[in-house]
GROMACS .gro file of C-alpha atoms in nm:
model
  186
    1VAL     CA    1  -4.244  11.681 -12.521
    2MET     CA    2  -4.447  11.941 -12.707
    3GLU     CA    3  -4.791  11.870 -12.839
    4ALA     CA    4  -4.821  11.829 -13.215
    5SER     CA    5  -5.057  12.128 -13.241
    6VAL     CA    6  -4.798  12.354 -13.075
    7LEU     CA    7  -4.527  12.234 -13.312
    8ILE     CA    8  -4.752  12.296 -13.611
    9LYS     CA    9  -4.823  12.651 -13.493
   10GLU     CA   10  -4.453  12.719 -13.432
   11ARG     CA   11  -4.368  12.586 -13.777
   12MET     CA   12  -4.630  12.812 -13.939
   13ILE     CA   13  -4.508  13.114 -13.746
   14LEU     CA   14  -4.148  13.053 -13.847
   15HIS     CA   15  -4.241  12.982 -14.209
   16HIS     CA   16  -4.486  13.269 -14.262
   17GLY     CA   17  -4.530  13.477 -13.947
   18VAL     CA   18  -4.184  13.633 -13.940
   19VAL     CA   19  -4.232  13.806 -14.275
   20ALA     CA   20  -4.578  13.926 -14.170
   21ALA     CA   21  -4.440  14.059 -13.843
   22VAL     CA   22  -4.142  14.249 -13.981
   23SER     CA   23  -4.347  14.396 -14.266
   24SER     CA   24  -4.576  14.557 -14.010
   25PHE     CA   25  -4.297  14.742 -13.828
   26ASP     CA   26  -4.203  15.101 -13.914
   27GLN     CA   27  -3.836  15.016 -13.881
   28ASN     CA   28  -3.635  14.698 -13.840
   29LEU     CA   29  -3.315  14.682 -13.639
   30VAL     CA   30  -3.031  14.435 -13.608
   31PHE     CA   31  -2.789  14.460 -13.317
   32MET     CA   32  -2.428  14.370 -13.388
   33SER     CA   33  -2.223  14.349 -13.071
   34SER     CA   34  -1.893  14.335 -13.259
   35TRP     CA   35  -1.757  14.314 -13.611
   36ALA     CA   36  -1.470  14.112 -13.462
   37ASP     CA   37  -1.711  13.839 -13.351
   38PRO     CA   38  -2.040  13.880 -13.542
   39LEU     CA   39  -2.259  13.640 -13.344
   40VAL     CA   40  -2.572  13.754 -13.528
   41LEU     CA   41  -2.428  13.602 -13.848
   42THR     CA   42  -2.395  13.261 -13.686
   43ARG     CA   43  -2.751  13.230 -13.552
   44ALA     CA   44  -3.015  13.079 -13.783
   45ARG     CA   45  -3.304  13.277 -13.637
   46CYS     CA   46  -3.115  13.605 -13.682
   47LEU     CA   47  -3.035  13.522 -14.045
   48TRP     CA   48  -3.397  13.419 -14.109
   49GLU     CA   49  -3.529  13.742 -13.959
   50MET     CA   50  -3.277  13.952 -14.155
   51TYR     CA   51  -3.385  13.774 -14.473
   52ALA     CA   52  -3.751  13.845 -14.391
   53MET     CA   53  -3.676  14.214 -14.335
   54ILE     CA   54  -3.494  14.244 -14.666
   55ALA     CA   55  -3.750  14.034 -14.857
   56CYS     CA   56  -4.038  14.257 -14.747
   57LYS     CA   57  -3.843  14.565 -14.863
   58ARG     CA   58  -3.771  14.685 -14.510
   59PRO     CA   59  -3.398  14.631 -14.481
   60PRO     CA   60  -3.283  14.647 -14.121
   61LYS     CA   61  -3.081  14.928 -13.975
   62LEU     CA   62  -2.765  14.817 -13.800
   63LEU     CA   63  -2.711  14.907 -13.436
   64TYR     CA   64  -2.390  14.838 -13.249
   65VAL     CA   65  -2.214  14.917 -12.926
   66LYS     CA   66  -2.015  15.232 -12.863
   67GLY     CA   67  -1.663  15.183 -12.986
   68ALA     CA   68  -1.761  14.948 -13.267
   69HIS     CA   69  -1.560  15.144 -13.522
   70ASP     CA   70  -1.248  15.108 -13.306
   71GLN     CA   71  -1.321  14.735 -13.286
   72LEU     CA   72  -1.355  14.719 -13.664
   73ILE     CA   73  -1.013  14.882 -13.717
   74HIS     CA   74  -0.848  14.661 -13.454
   75ALA     CA   75  -1.009  14.345 -13.596
   76LEU     CA   76  -0.880  14.433 -13.942
   77GLN     CA   77  -0.530  14.480 -13.802
   78ASN     CA   78  -0.527  14.167 -13.586
   79ASP     CA   79  -0.631  13.906 -13.842
   80TYR     CA   80  -0.763  14.039 -14.170
   81ASN     CA   81  -0.846  13.698 -14.320
   82ALA     CA   82  -1.041  13.581 -14.014
   83PHE     CA   83  -1.223  13.915 -14.001
   84PHE     CA   84  -1.316  13.898 -14.369
   85LYS     CA   85  -1.438  13.538 -14.345
   86ALA     CA   86  -1.642  13.601 -14.028
   87ASN     CA   87  -1.818  13.901 -14.181
   88THR     CA   88  -1.880  13.782 -14.534
   89THR     CA   89  -1.971  13.418 -14.479
   90VAL     CA   90  -2.344  13.372 -14.434
   91ASP     CA   91  -2.474  13.014 -14.427
   92ILE     CA   92  -2.805  12.933 -14.266
   93GLU     CA   93  -2.733  12.560 -14.302
   94THR     CA   94  -2.434  12.581 -14.068
   95ALA     CA   95  -2.580  12.851 -13.841
   96GLY     CA   96  -2.673  12.739 -13.494
   97SER     CA   97  -2.972  12.776 -13.268
   98MET     CA   98  -3.054  12.723 -12.905
   99ASN     CA   99  -3.373  12.546 -13.012
  100GLU     CA  100  -3.317  12.249 -13.242
  101VAL     CA  101  -3.686  12.226 -13.339
  102HIS     CA  102  -3.693  12.590 -13.448
  103LEU     CA  103  -3.365  12.537 -13.630
  104ALA     CA  104  -3.518  12.254 -13.833
  105PHE     CA  105  -3.825  12.468 -13.913
  106ILE     CA  106  -3.610  12.764 -14.020
  107ARG     CA  107  -3.389  12.550 -14.242
  108GLU     CA  108  -3.697  12.388 -14.397
  109ALA     CA  109  -3.847  12.730 -14.467
  110ALA     CA  110  -3.519  12.850 -14.620
  111GLN     CA  111  -3.501  12.546 -14.847
  112ASN     CA  112  -3.857  12.617 -14.967
  113LEU     CA  113  -3.778  12.973 -15.076
  114LYS     CA  114  -3.750  13.055 -15.445
  115GLY     CA  115  -3.377  13.008 -15.491
  116GLY     CA  116  -3.357  12.816 -15.165
  117VAL     CA  117  -3.084  12.846 -14.908
  118THR     CA  118  -2.843  12.988 -15.165
  119GLU     CA  119  -3.070  13.285 -15.227
  120LEU     CA  120  -3.121  13.353 -14.857
  121ASN     CA  121  -2.746  13.341 -14.795
  122ARG     CA  122  -2.679  13.570 -15.093
  123ILE     CA  123  -2.938  13.830 -14.992
  124VAL     CA  124  -2.829  13.846 -14.628
  125ALA     CA  125  -2.458  13.851 -14.722
  126LYS     CA  126  -2.524  14.141 -14.960
  127GLN     CA  127  -2.687  14.341 -14.678
  128VAL     CA  128  -2.401  14.261 -14.439
  129THR     CA  129  -2.153  14.372 -14.706
  130LEU     CA  130  -2.334  14.705 -14.738
  131TRP     CA  131  -2.323  14.753 -14.361
  132LEU     CA  132  -1.957  14.662 -14.347
  133ALA     CA  133  -1.867  14.906 -14.627
  134GLU     CA  134  -2.063  15.187 -14.458
  135ASP     CA  135  -1.909  15.116 -14.119
  136LEU     CA  136  -1.560  15.094 -14.262
  137GLN     CA  137  -1.602  15.433 -14.427
  138GLN     CA  138  -1.721  15.580 -14.097
  139ALA     CA  139  -1.437  15.411 -13.907
  140VAL     CA  140  -1.181  15.560 -14.146
  141ILE     CA  141  -1.339  15.905 -14.107
  142GLU     CA  142  -1.312  15.872 -13.729
  143PHE     CA  143  -0.962  15.730 -13.766
  144ARG     CA  144  -0.854  16.031 -13.974
  145ARG     CA  145  -0.994  16.269 -13.711
  146GLY     CA  146  -0.809  16.083 -13.437
  147GLU     CA  147  -1.132  15.993 -13.262
  148GLY     CA  148  -1.106  15.695 -13.035
  149ILE     CA  149  -0.820  15.511 -13.200
  150SER     CA  150  -0.497  15.563 -13.011
  151ILE     CA  151  -0.244  15.476 -13.283
  152LEU     CA  152  -0.330  15.792 -13.477
  153GLN     CA  153  -0.298  16.009 -13.168
  154GLU     CA  154   0.044  15.859 -13.099
  155GLY     CA  155   0.162  15.981 -13.440
  156ASN     CA  156   0.239  15.631 -13.560
  157THR     CA  157   0.240  15.694 -13.935
  158GLU     CA  158   0.323  15.332 -14.019
  159ALA     CA  159   0.019  15.209 -13.826
  160CYS     CA  160  -0.196  15.478 -13.992
  161ALA     CA  161  -0.076  15.370 -14.336
  162ASN     CA  162  -0.144  15.007 -14.247
  163VAL     CA  163  -0.505  15.087 -14.154
  164LEU     CA  164  -0.560  15.268 -14.485
  165ILE     CA  165  -0.405  14.978 -14.678
  166LEU     CA  166  -0.630  14.729 -14.500
  167ALA     CA  167  -0.932  14.954 -14.560
  168GLY     CA  168  -0.839  14.969 -14.929
  169ARG     CA  169  -0.807  14.591 -14.945
  170LEU     CA  170  -1.140  14.536 -14.772
  171MET     CA  171  -1.322  14.787 -14.994
  172HIS     CA  172  -1.171  14.615 -15.299
  173GLU     CA  173  -1.300  14.279 -15.177
  174LEU     CA  174  -1.641  14.435 -15.105
  175ASP     CA  175  -1.653  14.554 -15.468
  176GLN     CA  176  -1.613  14.921 -15.379
  177PRO     CA  177  -1.325  15.017 -15.615
  178GLY     CA  178  -1.361  15.395 -15.577
  179HIS     CA  179  -1.312  15.383 -15.203
  180SER     CA  180  -1.043  15.121 -15.238
  181VAL     CA  181  -0.830  15.340 -15.464
  182GLN     CA  182  -0.889  15.640 -15.237
  183TYR     CA  183  -0.756  15.455 -14.933
  184TYR     CA  184  -0.460  15.307 -15.120
  185THR     CA  185  -0.349  15.642 -15.261
  186GLU     CA  186  -0.390  15.826 -14.935
   0.00000   0.00000   0.00000
């Protein structure tokens, strides 16, 4: 069992220290292992830290593993609805944590924000949407060049058309109509 003084310090760090820490960094980074399974969007501490980065006007840069654009295209093709939900649903109240005490502190801090949990979820979801739109555009560029994705290299025009249709649908849902129309007409 932790001492009360330790818990109080942890609570203060999670409530106020995260913003102070990220505002002192030159650059903030978020690592996304996969768009197909965005674990970072299901962890309360990750969401809290992303919110802190955005709130202090230092939005994080997204880092991901090699081949992430291929994964994005394949995830879109495999189950578009699951992909869309996994990457656009941000909810700190249902996010998990390996430390239940920290989870309670983070949720308490989120509820005390101006706009509360709803505002935190909205701000982080907006950032994720921007990342997703940027990555989708890059994935389509790579797809057009035939880099990495085998269906283009095989000359499968139906599969190529399907990817562009899905990219158009996703950009439409991400409120990017110009790109959406471009992909649909191509």
